[in-house]
Each structure stands twice: as C-alpha cells, then as structure tokens.
Amino acid sequence: MSLSIADKPLIFADDIVLRSIDWLGNYPWRHENLVRNEKEKFEITLVVKDFTPKEISVKTADGYIVVEGKHEEKQDEYGYIARQFMRRYLVPEGCRPEDVKSTLSPDGILTITAPRNPVVKQNTVCKVNLVNQFAGSHGVIETSQSAHPDKQK
C-alpha cells in the first residue's frame, strides 16, 4: 500500500488530510498558482508572499492582465536575494479590462478577478441618412432626408 495521493510523495502526515479536501476550492496552503476560467468570472490566484503590496502591480494593457512583482536585493536567513516576475494573461471574451479587480490576503495570496458580462444580442434598426448633392449657382447644395427601412413606401 502506497502512502501517496495523486502520485505525489507525502512530506508530512497532514498532507493526506490537506490533499483529501482539495475539493473545497479555496486552498492557499497548496502554494500553487491557479487560473480559473468559469462561467461567471475569470480568476487568477498567485502566491506572492515574498513581495510587499508596494512591490506588486496589476494592470491591464492591450487586452492582457499584467502582473509584476519586484524587490531589490535584501538579506534573508540564507544570504542576499533579489526577486522579480512578470506574468501576462489574456483577458477572455466576455470580460472587460476595466472591470478587473485584485486583492491581496495577509498570507500573500493575490487574487485577480474579472467578472463576465453577459453578451446581449438584440435586433437593432439603424437610421439611414440619404444625402443628395445639387449643383447650382451658389455651389454644391446638400440636402438630407431620413429613410427608415420600416417606413418606406
């Protein structure tokens, strides 16, 4: 009998418990980056615990969500380290870049959400303006007349 779930070796005995409740959906203890493309929203979850809020930026540009994190060299328990990352995600169809929101939890989980806006397809009637030009003694005279497809005789 193997003590691994999903072919991953167990590090701690608690891993069995943690991996068995993955179905809860919100499990930041796994320390994984997730992208969820759901019916009602597009959501990105990133672990950015090594960065302060001032070192992280989230913006939209050219149809992408751009996430950047950077901190200068600083000392940690092992010596000195500098970190930097940049990730781009295509804003999916049905999501508007101006509706993208981000939150950062105290334990370093960055959640970026773009709600899906329902696409309403409706029939529309467009007004057509007819422009006529006449040459006269005073130059070109333009007249316009509205034509509506439903009101033509």
N, CA and C atoms as an extended XYZ file, in Angstrom:
459
Properties=species:S:1:pos:R:3:atomname:S:1:resname:S:1:resid:I:1 pbc="F F F"
N         0.829       -1.172        0.000 N   MET     1
C         0.000        0.000        0.000 CA  MET     1
C         0.882        1.247        0.000 C   MET     1
N         0.641        2.153       -0.937 N   SER     2
C         1.434        3.371       -1.066 CA  SER     2
C         0.772        4.499       -0.290 C   SER     2
N         1.572        5.322        0.338 N   LEU     3
C         1.055        6.468        1.074 CA  LEU     3
C         1.181        7.742        0.259 C   LEU     3
N         0.830        7.695       -0.988 N   SER     4
C         0.848        8.911       -1.794 CA  SER     4
C        -0.504        9.088       -2.455 C   SER     4
N        -0.880       10.324       -2.601 N   ILE     5
C        -2.129       10.663       -3.262 CA  ILE     5
C        -1.758       11.411       -4.537 C   ILE     5
N        -2.379       11.008       -5.626 N   ALA     6
C        -2.123       11.627       -6.935 CA  ALA     6
C        -0.646       11.519       -7.314 C   ALA     6
N        -0.026       10.408       -6.947 N   ASP     7
C         1.368       10.127       -7.287 CA  ASP     7
C         2.348       11.187       -6.806 C   ASP     7
N         2.017       11.868       -5.726 N   LYS     8
C         2.929       12.842       -5.140 CA  LYS     8
C         3.395       12.284       -3.803 C   LYS     8
N         4.675       12.321       -3.542 N   PRO     9
C         5.143       11.810       -2.259 CA  PRO     9
C         4.655       12.690       -1.112 C   PRO     9
N         4.397       12.087        0.004 N   LEU    10
C         3.935       12.822        1.167 CA  LEU    10
C         5.122       13.403        1.925 C   LEU    10
N         5.000       14.646        2.293 N   ILE    11
C         6.057       15.301        3.042 CA  ILE    11
C         5.741       15.237        4.527 C   ILE    11
N         4.498       15.526        4.877 N   PHE    12
C         4.047       15.489        6.254 CA  PHE    12
C         2.808       14.608        6.339 C   PHE    12
N         2.525       14.096        7.511 N   ALA    13
C         1.325       13.277        7.685 CA  ALA    13
C         0.070       14.086        7.401 C   ALA    13
N         0.097       15.387        7.667 N   ASP    14
C        -1.061       16.245        7.406 CA  ASP    14
C        -1.368       16.370        5.916 C   ASP    14
N        -0.411       16.036        5.044 N   ASP    15
C        -0.657       16.121        3.600 CA  ASP    15
C        -1.840       15.254        3.182 C   ASP    15
N        -2.016       14.115        3.839 N   ILE    16
C        -3.151       13.241        3.495 CA  ILE    16
C        -4.455       13.988        3.733 C   ILE    16
N        -4.548       14.657        4.868 N   VAL    17
C        -5.759       15.410        5.192 CA  VAL    17
C        -5.926       16.578        4.227 C   VAL    17
N        -4.866       17.345        3.999 N   LEU    18
C        -4.959       18.516        3.127 CA  LEU    18
C        -5.312       18.132        1.697 C   LEU    18
N        -4.721       17.092        1.174 N   ARG    19
C        -4.991       16.678       -0.204 CA  ARG    19
C        -6.367       16.041       -0.341 C   ARG    19
N        -6.884       15.499        0.737 N   SER    20
C        -8.195       14.856        0.647 CA  SER    20
C        -9.329       15.876        0.627 C   SER    20
N        -9.071       17.128        1.016 N   ILE    21
C       -10.129       18.136        0.995 CA  ILE    21
C        -9.878       19.203       -0.062 C   ILE    21
N        -9.138       18.866       -1.101 N   ASP    22
C        -8.889       19.800       -2.207 CA  ASP    22
C       -10.177       20.294       -2.844 C   ASP    22
N       -11.228       19.527       -2.769 N   TRP    23
C       -12.477       19.892       -3.409 CA  TRP    23
C       -13.093       21.153       -2.826 C   TRP    23
N       -12.582       21.637       -1.708 N   LEU    24
C       -13.112       22.858       -1.125 CA  LEU    24
C       -12.923       24.065       -2.040 C   LEU    24
N       -11.940       24.008       -2.915 N   GLY    25
C       -11.766       25.070       -3.890 CA  GLY    25
C       -10.885       26.212       -3.452 C   GLY    25
N       -10.847       26.550       -2.191 N   ASN    26
C       -10.019       27.655       -1.728 CA  ASN    26
C        -8.970       27.084       -0.781 C   ASN    26
N        -7.841       26.713       -1.336 N   TYR    27
C        -6.828       26.036       -0.537 CA  TYR    27
C        -5.467       26.686       -0.747 C   TYR    27
N        -5.237       27.823       -0.073 N   PRO    28
C        -3.967       28.529       -0.259 CA  PRO    28
C        -2.760       27.785        0.303 C   PRO    28
N        -2.983       26.780        1.169 N   TRP    29
C        -1.856       26.054        1.740 CA  TRP    29
C        -1.114       25.232        0.703 C   TRP    29
N        -1.693       25.037       -0.480 N   ARG    30
C        -1.015       24.250       -1.518 CA  ARG    30
C         0.078       25.048       -2.196 C   ARG    30
N         0.058       26.363       -2.050 N   HIS    31
C         1.070       27.234       -2.641 CA  HIS    31
C         1.205       27.019       -4.140 C   HIS    31
N         0.085       27.031       -4.820 N   GLU    32
C         0.071       26.894       -6.267 CA  GLU    32
C        -0.593       28.101       -6.884 C   GLU    32
N        -0.176       28.419       -8.081 N   ASN    33
C        -0.837       29.458       -8.851 CA  ASN    33
C        -1.951       28.804       -9.649 C   ASN    33
N        -3.122       29.423       -9.638 N   LEU    34
C        -4.286       28.848      -10.308 CA  LEU    34
C        -4.913       29.854      -11.257 C   LEU    34
N        -5.455       29.344      -12.366 N   VAL    35
C        -6.253       30.153      -13.277 CA  VAL    35
C        -7.569       29.420      -13.455 C   VAL    35
N        -8.662       30.119      -13.117 N   ARG    36
C        -9.994       29.533      -13.255 CA  ARG    36
C       -10.765       30.336      -14.292 C   ARG    36
N       -11.219       29.654      -15.309 N   ASN    37
C       -11.993       30.275      -16.369 CA  ASN    37
C       -13.414       29.759      -16.245 C   ASN    37
N       -14.170       30.367      -15.331 N   GLU    38
C       -15.514       29.893      -15.010 CA  GLU    38
C       -16.569       30.654      -15.800 C   GLU    38
N       -17.792       30.171      -15.706 N   LYS    39
C       -18.899       30.766      -16.453 CA  LYS    39
C       -19.156       32.218      -16.040 C   LYS    39
N       -19.115       32.497      -14.738 N   GLU    40
C       -19.453       33.830      -14.259 CA  GLU    40
C       -18.256       34.747      -14.046 C   GLU    40
N       -17.018       34.190      -14.059 N   LYS    41
C       -15.841       35.029      -13.847 CA  LYS    41
C       -14.565       34.340      -14.323 C   LYS    41
N       -13.548       35.155      -14.518 N   PHE    42
C       -12.197       34.693      -14.807 CA  PHE    42
C       -11.376       35.070      -13.583 C   PHE    42
N       -10.669       34.105      -12.993 N   GLU    43
C        -9.960       34.370      -11.745 CA  GLU    43
C        -8.554       33.792      -11.781 C   GLU    43
N        -7.614       34.593      -11.318 N   ILE    44
C        -6.205       34.190      -11.223 CA  ILE    44
C        -5.822       34.264       -9.754 C   ILE    44
N        -5.169       33.223       -9.253 N   THR    45
C        -4.669       33.207       -7.880 CA  THR    45
C        -3.174       32.973       -7.927 C   THR    45
N        -2.405       33.898       -7.372 N   LEU    46
C        -0.943       33.798       -7.372 CA  LEU    46
C        -0.419       33.883       -5.940 C   LEU    46
N         0.611       33.114       -5.655 N   VAL    47
C         1.280       33.181       -4.363 CA  VAL    47
C         2.411       34.202       -4.502 C   VAL    47
N         2.283       35.307       -3.781 N   VAL    48
C         3.277       36.384       -3.865 CA  VAL    48
C         3.772       36.767       -2.466 C   VAL    48
N         3.891       35.776       -1.607 N   LYS    49
C         4.233       36.040       -0.199 CA  LYS    49
C         5.619       36.652       -0.012 C   LYS    49
N         6.488       36.576       -1.019 N   ASP    50
C         7.828       37.144       -0.906 CA  ASP    50
C         7.875       38.620       -1.274 C   ASP    50
N         6.717       39.204       -1.604 N   PHE    51
C         6.650       40.601       -2.030 CA  PHE    51
C         5.698       41.376       -1.129 C   PHE    51
N         6.016       42.647       -0.899 N   THR    52
C         5.110       43.519       -0.166 CA  THR    52
C         4.090       44.098       -1.150 C   THR    52
N         2.978       44.638       -0.661 N   PRO    53
C         1.998       45.230       -1.580 CA  PRO    53
C         2.584       46.324       -2.481 C   PRO    53
N         3.545       47.087       -1.977 N   LYS    54
C         4.171       48.141       -2.791 CA  LYS    54
C         5.039       47.574       -3.911 C   LYS    54
N         5.445       46.325       -3.793 N   GLU    55
C         6.322       45.695       -4.793 CA  GLU    55
C         5.543       44.946       -5.871 C   GLU    55
N         4.212       44.971       -5.802 N   ILE    56
C         3.357       44.240       -6.741 CA  ILE    56
C         2.518       45.239       -7.531 C   ILE    56
N         2.398       45.009       -8.838 N   SER    57
C         1.488       45.837       -9.634 CA  SER    57
C         0.625       44.936      -10.508 C   SER    57
N        -0.639       45.327      -10.646 N   VAL    58
C        -1.584       44.626      -11.512 CA  VAL    58
C        -2.187       45.685      -12.420 C   VAL    58
N        -2.102       45.474      -13.721 N   LYS    59
C        -2.679       46.431      -14.665 CA  LYS    59
C        -3.195       45.681      -15.882 C   LYS    59
N        -3.985       46.370      -16.694 N   THR    60
C        -4.431       45.803      -17.963 CA  THR    60
C        -3.815       46.638      -19.075 C   THR    60
N        -3.374       45.949      -20.116 N   ALA    61
C        -2.765       46.633      -21.267 CA  ALA    61
C        -2.910       45.752      -22.496 C   ALA    61
N        -3.410       46.329      -23.565 N   ASP    62
C        -3.521       45.645      -24.863 CA  ASP    62
C        -4.269       44.319      -24.768 C   ASP    62
N        -5.322       44.257      -23.949 N   GLY    63
C        -6.126       43.047      -23.835 CA  GLY    63
C        -5.543       41.988      -22.913 C   GLY    63
N        -4.542       42.343      -22.139 N   TYR    64
C        -3.912       41.409      -21.205 CA  TYR    64
C        -3.989       41.955      -19.782 C   TYR    64
N        -4.003       41.039      -18.818 N   ILE    65
C        -3.802       41.386      -17.419 CA  ILE    65
C        -2.319       41.158      -17.166 C   ILE    65
N        -1.628       42.193      -16.712 N   VAL    66
C        -0.180       42.120      -16.492 CA  VAL    66
C         0.082       42.230      -14.992 C   VAL    66
N         0.753       41.222      -14.455 N   VAL    67
C         1.080       41.186      -13.032 CA  VAL    67
C         2.601       41.215      -12.909 C   VAL    67
N         3.100       42.160      -12.118 N   GLU    68
C         4.543       42.275      -11.926 CA  GLU    68
C         4.866       42.376      -10.446 C   GLU    68
N         5.986       41.787      -10.086 N   GLY    69
C         6.489       41.889       -8.729 CA  GLY    69
C         7.999       42.032       -8.772 C   GLY    69
N         8.529       42.945       -7.963 N   LYS    70
C         9.981       43.148       -7.974 CA  LYS    70
C        10.409       43.727       -6.635 C   LYS    70
N        11.463       43.138       -6.090 N   HIS    71
C        12.095       43.782       -4.945 CA  HIS    71
C        13.594       43.704       -5.116 C   HIS    71
N        14.227       44.757       -4.640 N   GLU    72
C        15.680       44.854       -4.745 CA  GLU    72
C        16.336       43.827       -3.816 C   GLU    72
N        17.615       43.712       -3.958 N   GLU    73
C        18.355       42.744       -3.151 CA  GLU    73
C        18.194       43.066       -1.668 C   GLU    73
N        17.868       42.015       -0.903 N   LYS    74
C        17.755       42.177        0.540 CA  LYS    74
C        18.240       40.903        1.218 C   LYS    74
N        18.528       41.023        2.477 N   GLN    75
C        19.073       39.891        3.220 CA  GLN    75
C        17.949       39.041        3.778 C   GLN    75
N        18.132       37.719        3.661 N   ASP    76
C        17.227       36.773        4.305 CA  ASP    76
C        18.059       35.825        5.154 C   ASP    76
N        17.449       34.730        5.620 N   GLU    77
C        18.168       33.819        6.524 CA  GLU    77
C        19.321       33.071        5.856 C   GLU    77
N        19.374       33.072        4.518 N   TYR    78
C        20.417       32.333        3.804 CA  TYR    78
C        21.477       33.218        3.174 C   TYR    78
N        21.256       34.506        3.139 N   GLY    79
C        22.184       35.423        2.486 CA  GLY    79
C        21.410       36.587        1.891 C   GLY    79
N        21.699       36.911        0.635 N   TYR    80
C        21.025       38.011       -0.040 CA  TYR    80
C        20.256       37.482       -1.243 C   TYR    80
N        19.112       38.107       -1.506 N   ILE    81
C        18.285       37.663       -2.624 CA  ILE    81
C        17.539       38.859       -3.228 C   ILE    81
N        17.379       38.822       -4.538 N   ALA    82
C        16.545       39.782       -5.263 CA  ALA    82
C        15.566       38.953       -6.087 C   ALA    82
N        14.323       39.394       -6.157 N   ARG    83
C        13.302       38.642       -6.891 CA  ARG    83
C        12.579       39.567       -7.859 C   ARG    83
N        12.134       38.962       -8.967 N   GLN    84
C        11.352       39.697       -9.948 CA  GLN    84
C        10.549       38.703      -10.773 C   GLN    84
N         9.289       39.056      -11.095 N   PHE    85
C         8.492       38.232      -12.002 CA  PHE    85
C         7.549       39.123      -12.781 C   PHE    85
N         7.109       38.619      -13.914 N   MET    86
C         6.105       39.282      -14.733 CA  MET    86
C         5.304       38.184      -15.407 C   MET    86
N         3.973       38.278      -15.286 N   ARG    87
C         3.074       37.317      -15.931 CA  ARG    87
C         2.004       38.096      -16.669 C   ARG    87
N         1.635       37.578      -17.851 N   ARG    88
C         0.563       38.184      -18.639 CA  ARG    88
C        -0.497       37.130      -18.904 C   ARG    88
N        -1.745       37.539      -18.758 N   TYR    89
C        -2.881       36.656      -19.000 CA  TYR    89
C        -3.816       37.368      -19.974 C   TYR    89
N        -4.230       36.676      -21.020 N   LEU    90
C        -5.171       37.231      -21.976 CA  LEU    90
C        -6.527       37.410      -21.312 C   LEU    90
N        -7.104       38.605      -21.424 N   VAL    91
C        -8.441       38.834      -20.886 CA  VAL    91
C        -9.411       38.062      -21.773 C   VAL    91
N       -10.143       37.100      -21.216 N   PRO    92
C       -11.010       36.269      -22.054 CA  PRO    92
C       -12.227       37.022      -22.592 C   PRO    92
N       -12.817       36.451      -23.604 N   GLU    93
C       -14.016       37.022      -24.198 CA  GLU    93
C       -15.120       37.094      -23.144 C   GLU    93
N       -15.838       38.190      -23.142 N   GLY    94
C       -16.912       38.376      -22.173 CA  GLY    94
C       -16.477       39.128      -20.928 C   GLY    94
N       -15.177       39.389      -20.784 N   CYS    95
C       -14.654       40.147      -19.648 CA  CYS    95
C       -14.122       41.483      -20.156 C   CYS    95
N       -14.377       42.534      -19.402 N   ARG    96
C       -13.887       43.855      -19.789 CA  ARG    96
C       -12.664       44.204      -18.953 C   ARG    96
N       -11.583       44.667      -19.586 N   PRO    97
C       -10.367       45.015      -18.835 CA  PRO    97
C       -10.606       46.031      -17.723 C   PRO    97
N       -11.541       46.959      -17.917 N   GLU    98
C       -11.783       47.971      -16.884 CA  GLU    98
C       -12.503       47.414      -15.657 C   GLU    98
N       -13.003       46.188      -15.721 N   ASP    99
C       -13.676       45.571      -14.585 CA  ASP    99
C       -12.763       44.670      -13.756 C   ASP    99
N       -11.495       44.567      -14.115 N   VAL   100
C       -10.554       43.694      -13.402 CA  VAL   100
C       -10.271       44.272      -12.014 C   VAL   100
N       -10.371       43.422      -11.003 N   LYS   101
C       -10.109       43.803       -9.602 CA  LYS   101
C        -9.080       42.845       -9.017 C   LYS   101
N        -8.295       43.332       -8.062 N   SER   102
C        -7.321       42.460       -7.396 CA  SER   102
C        -7.360       42.697       -5.894 C   SER   102
N        -7.088       41.616       -5.151 N   THR   103
C        -6.998       41.681       -3.693 CA  THR   103
C        -5.784       40.878       -3.253 C   THR   103
N        -5.197       41.305       -2.154 N   LEU   104
C        -4.040       40.618       -1.586 CA  LEU   104
C        -4.367       40.240       -0.159 C   LEU   104
N        -4.302       38.933        0.149 N   SER   105
C        -4.602       38.466        1.503 CA  SER   105
C        -3.378       38.663        2.404 C   SER   105
N        -3.567       38.674        3.714 N   PRO   106
C        -2.439       38.836        4.633 CA  PRO   106
C        -1.376       37.745        4.506 C   PRO   106
N        -1.781       36.551        4.026 N   ASP   107
C        -0.806       35.465        3.880 CA  ASP   107
C        -0.163       35.421        2.494 C   ASP   107
N        -0.320       36.489        1.679 N   GLY   108
C         0.403       36.597        0.420 CA  GLY   108
C        -0.266       35.957       -0.777 C   GLY   108
N        -1.578       35.802       -0.764 N   ILE   109
C        -2.307       35.239       -1.899 CA  ILE   109
C        -2.945       36.399       -2.669 C   ILE   109
N        -2.505       36.607       -3.913 N   LEU   110
C        -3.042       37.649       -4.775 CA  LEU   110
C        -4.144       37.036       -5.630 C   LEU   110
N        -5.345       37.610       -5.557 N   THR   111
C        -6.474       37.124       -6.336 CA  THR   111
C        -6.912       38.226       -7.289 C   THR   111
N        -6.933       37.899       -8.567 N   ILE   112
C        -7.326       38.842       -9.609 CA  ILE   112
C        -8.591       38.289      -10.246 C   ILE   112
N        -9.641       39.108      -10.291 N   THR   113
C       -10.934       38.652      -10.787 CA  THR   113
C       -11.449       39.592      -11.866 C   THR   113
N       -11.974       38.993      -12.928 N   ALA   114
C       -12.644       39.742      -13.991 CA  ALA   114
C       -14.016       39.112      -14.176 C   ALA   114
N       -15.084       39.824      -13.785 N   PRO   115
C       -16.420       39.244      -13.959 CA  PRO   115
C       -16.781       39.155      -15.433 C   PRO   115
N       -17.561       38.163      -15.756 N   ARG   116
C       -18.035       38.028      -17.137 CA  ARG   116
C       -19.305       38.841      -17.289 C   ARG   116
N       -19.357       39.610      -18.330 N   ASN   117
C       -20.539       40.396      -18.647 CA  ASN   117
C       -21.334       39.642      -19.685 C   ASN   117
N       -22.604       39.427      -19.427 N   PRO   118
C       -23.395       38.693      -20.415 CA  PRO   118
C       -23.490       39.484      -21.719 C   PRO   118
N       -23.358       38.772      -22.813 N   VAL   119
C       -23.472       39.389      -24.124 CA  VAL   119
C       -24.941       39.364      -24.507 C   VAL   119
N       -25.510       40.550      -24.647 N   VAL   120
C       -26.919       40.660      -25.003 CA  VAL   120
C       -26.998       40.931      -26.495 C   VAL   120
N       -27.579       39.987      -27.197 N   LYS   121
C       -27.752       40.156      -28.633 CA  LYS   121
C       -29.200       40.545      -28.870 C   LYS   121
N       -29.367       41.710      -29.444 N   GLN   122
C       -30.716       42.172      -29.718 CA  GLN   122
C       -30.766       42.734      -31.132 C   GLN   122
N       -31.937       42.722      -31.689 N   ASN   123
C       -32.123       43.282      -33.022 CA  ASN   123
C       -32.147       44.796      -32.912 C   ASN   123
N       -31.462       45.450      -33.821 N   THR   124
C       -31.457       46.901      -33.844 CA  THR   124
C       -31.809       47.382      -35.236 C   THR   124
N       -32.410       48.542      -35.298 N   VAL   125
C       -32.740       49.177      -36.565 CA  VAL   125
C       -31.895       50.429      -36.665 C   VAL   125
N       -31.163       50.546      -37.735 N   CYS   126
C       -30.285       51.692      -37.929 CA  CYS   126
C       -30.952       52.705      -38.846 C   CYS   126
N       -30.841       53.963      -38.483 N   LYS   127
C       -31.368       55.046      -39.292 CA  LYS   127
C       -30.405       55.298      -40.454 C   LYS   127
N       -30.948       55.473      -41.652 N   VAL   128
C       -30.132       55.716      -42.832 CA  VAL   128
C       -30.400       57.138      -43.303 C   VAL   128
N       -29.362       57.925      -43.421 N   ASN   129
C       -29.492       59.295      -43.927 CA  ASN   129
C       -29.081       59.306      -45.392 C   ASN   129
N       -29.960       59.832      -46.256 N   LEU   130
C       -29.673       59.969      -47.670 CA  LEU   130
C       -29.187       61.381      -47.930 C   LEU   130
N       -28.077       61.504      -48.589 N   VAL   131
C       -27.511       62.813      -48.885 CA  VAL   131
C       -27.557       63.008      -50.397 C   VAL   131
N       -28.179       64.098      -50.831 N   ASN   132
C       -28.258       64.433      -52.250 CA  ASN   132
C       -27.461       65.704      -52.494 C   ASN   132
N       -26.731       65.737      -53.586 N   GLN   133
C       -25.975       66.926      -53.945 CA  GLN   133
C       -26.516       67.507      -55.237 C   GLN   133
N       -26.734       68.808      -55.239 N   PHE   134
C       -27.195       69.503      -56.434 CA  PHE   134
C       -26.212       70.613      -56.754 C   PHE   134
N       -25.888       70.750      -58.014 N   ALA   135
C       -25.015       71.844      -58.434 CA  ALA   135
C       -25.887       73.024      -58.807 C   ALA   135
N       -25.668       74.144      -58.208 N   GLY   136
C       -26.446       75.338      -58.504 CA  GLY   136
C       -25.526       76.527      -58.686 C   GLY   136
N       -26.112       77.702      -58.801 N   SER   137
C       -25.318       78.902      -58.998 CA  SER   137
C       -24.537       79.282      -57.743 C   SER   137
N       -24.934       78.766      -56.608 N   HIS   138
C       -24.247       79.076      -55.347 CA  HIS   138
C       -23.298       77.959      -54.927 C   HIS   138
N       -22.973       77.058      -55.803 N   GLY   139
C       -22.090       75.949      -55.488 CA  GLY   139
C       -22.884       74.684      -55.230 C   GLY   139
N       -22.276       73.749      -54.504 N   VAL   140
C       -22.917       72.461      -54.221 CA  VAL   140
C       -23.840       72.624      -53.027 C   VAL   140
N       -25.070       72.204      -53.202 N   ILE   141
C       -26.063       72.253      -52.131 CA  ILE   141
C       -26.354       70.825      -51.701 C   ILE   141
N       -26.261       70.580      -50.380 N   GLU   142
C       -26.562       69.245      -49.865 CA  GLU   142
C       -27.885       69.272      -49.135 C   GLU   142
N       -28.673       68.274      -49.389 N   THR   143
C       -29.908       68.086      -48.634 CA  THR   143
C       -29.867       66.694      -48.050 C   THR   143
N       -30.487       66.527      -46.923 N   SER   144
C       -30.520       65.186      -46.327 CA  SER   144
C       -31.951       64.826      -46.013 C   SER   144
N       -32.182       63.555      -46.042 N   GLN   145
C       -33.521       63.028      -45.796 CA  GLN   145
C       -33.365       61.725      -45.033 C   GLN   145
N       -34.143       61.532      -44.013 N   SER   146
C       -34.064       60.284      -43.245 CA  SER   146
C       -34.884       59.228      -43.934 C   SER   146
N       -34.313       58.068      -43.979 N   ALA   147
C       -35.036       56.919      -44.530 CA  ALA   147
C       -34.988       55.827      -43.491 C   ALA   147
N       -36.084       55.259      -43.190 N   HIS   148
C       -36.170       54.189      -42.190 CA  HIS   148
C       -36.688       52.952      -42.907 C   HIS   148
N       -36.023       51.799      -42.786 N   PRO   149
C       -36.418       50.604      -43.517 CA  PRO   149
C       -37.891       50.210      -43.303 C   PRO   149
N       -38.416       50.460      -42.106 N   ASP   150
C       -39.791       50.067      -41.828 CA  ASP   150
C       -40.813       51.070      -42.340 C   ASP   150
N       -40.366       52.310      -42.671 N   LYS   151
C       -41.298       53.352      -43.047 CA  LYS   151
C       -41.235       53.708      -44.534 C   LYS   151
N       -40.584       52.892      -45.322 N   GLN   152
C       -40.513       53.177      -46.752 CA  GLN   152
C       -41.844       52.844      -47.407 C   GLN   152
N       -42.204       53.648      -48.451 N   LYS   153
C       -43.474       53.449      -49.151 CA  LYS   153
C       -43.283       52.665      -50.417 C   LYS   153
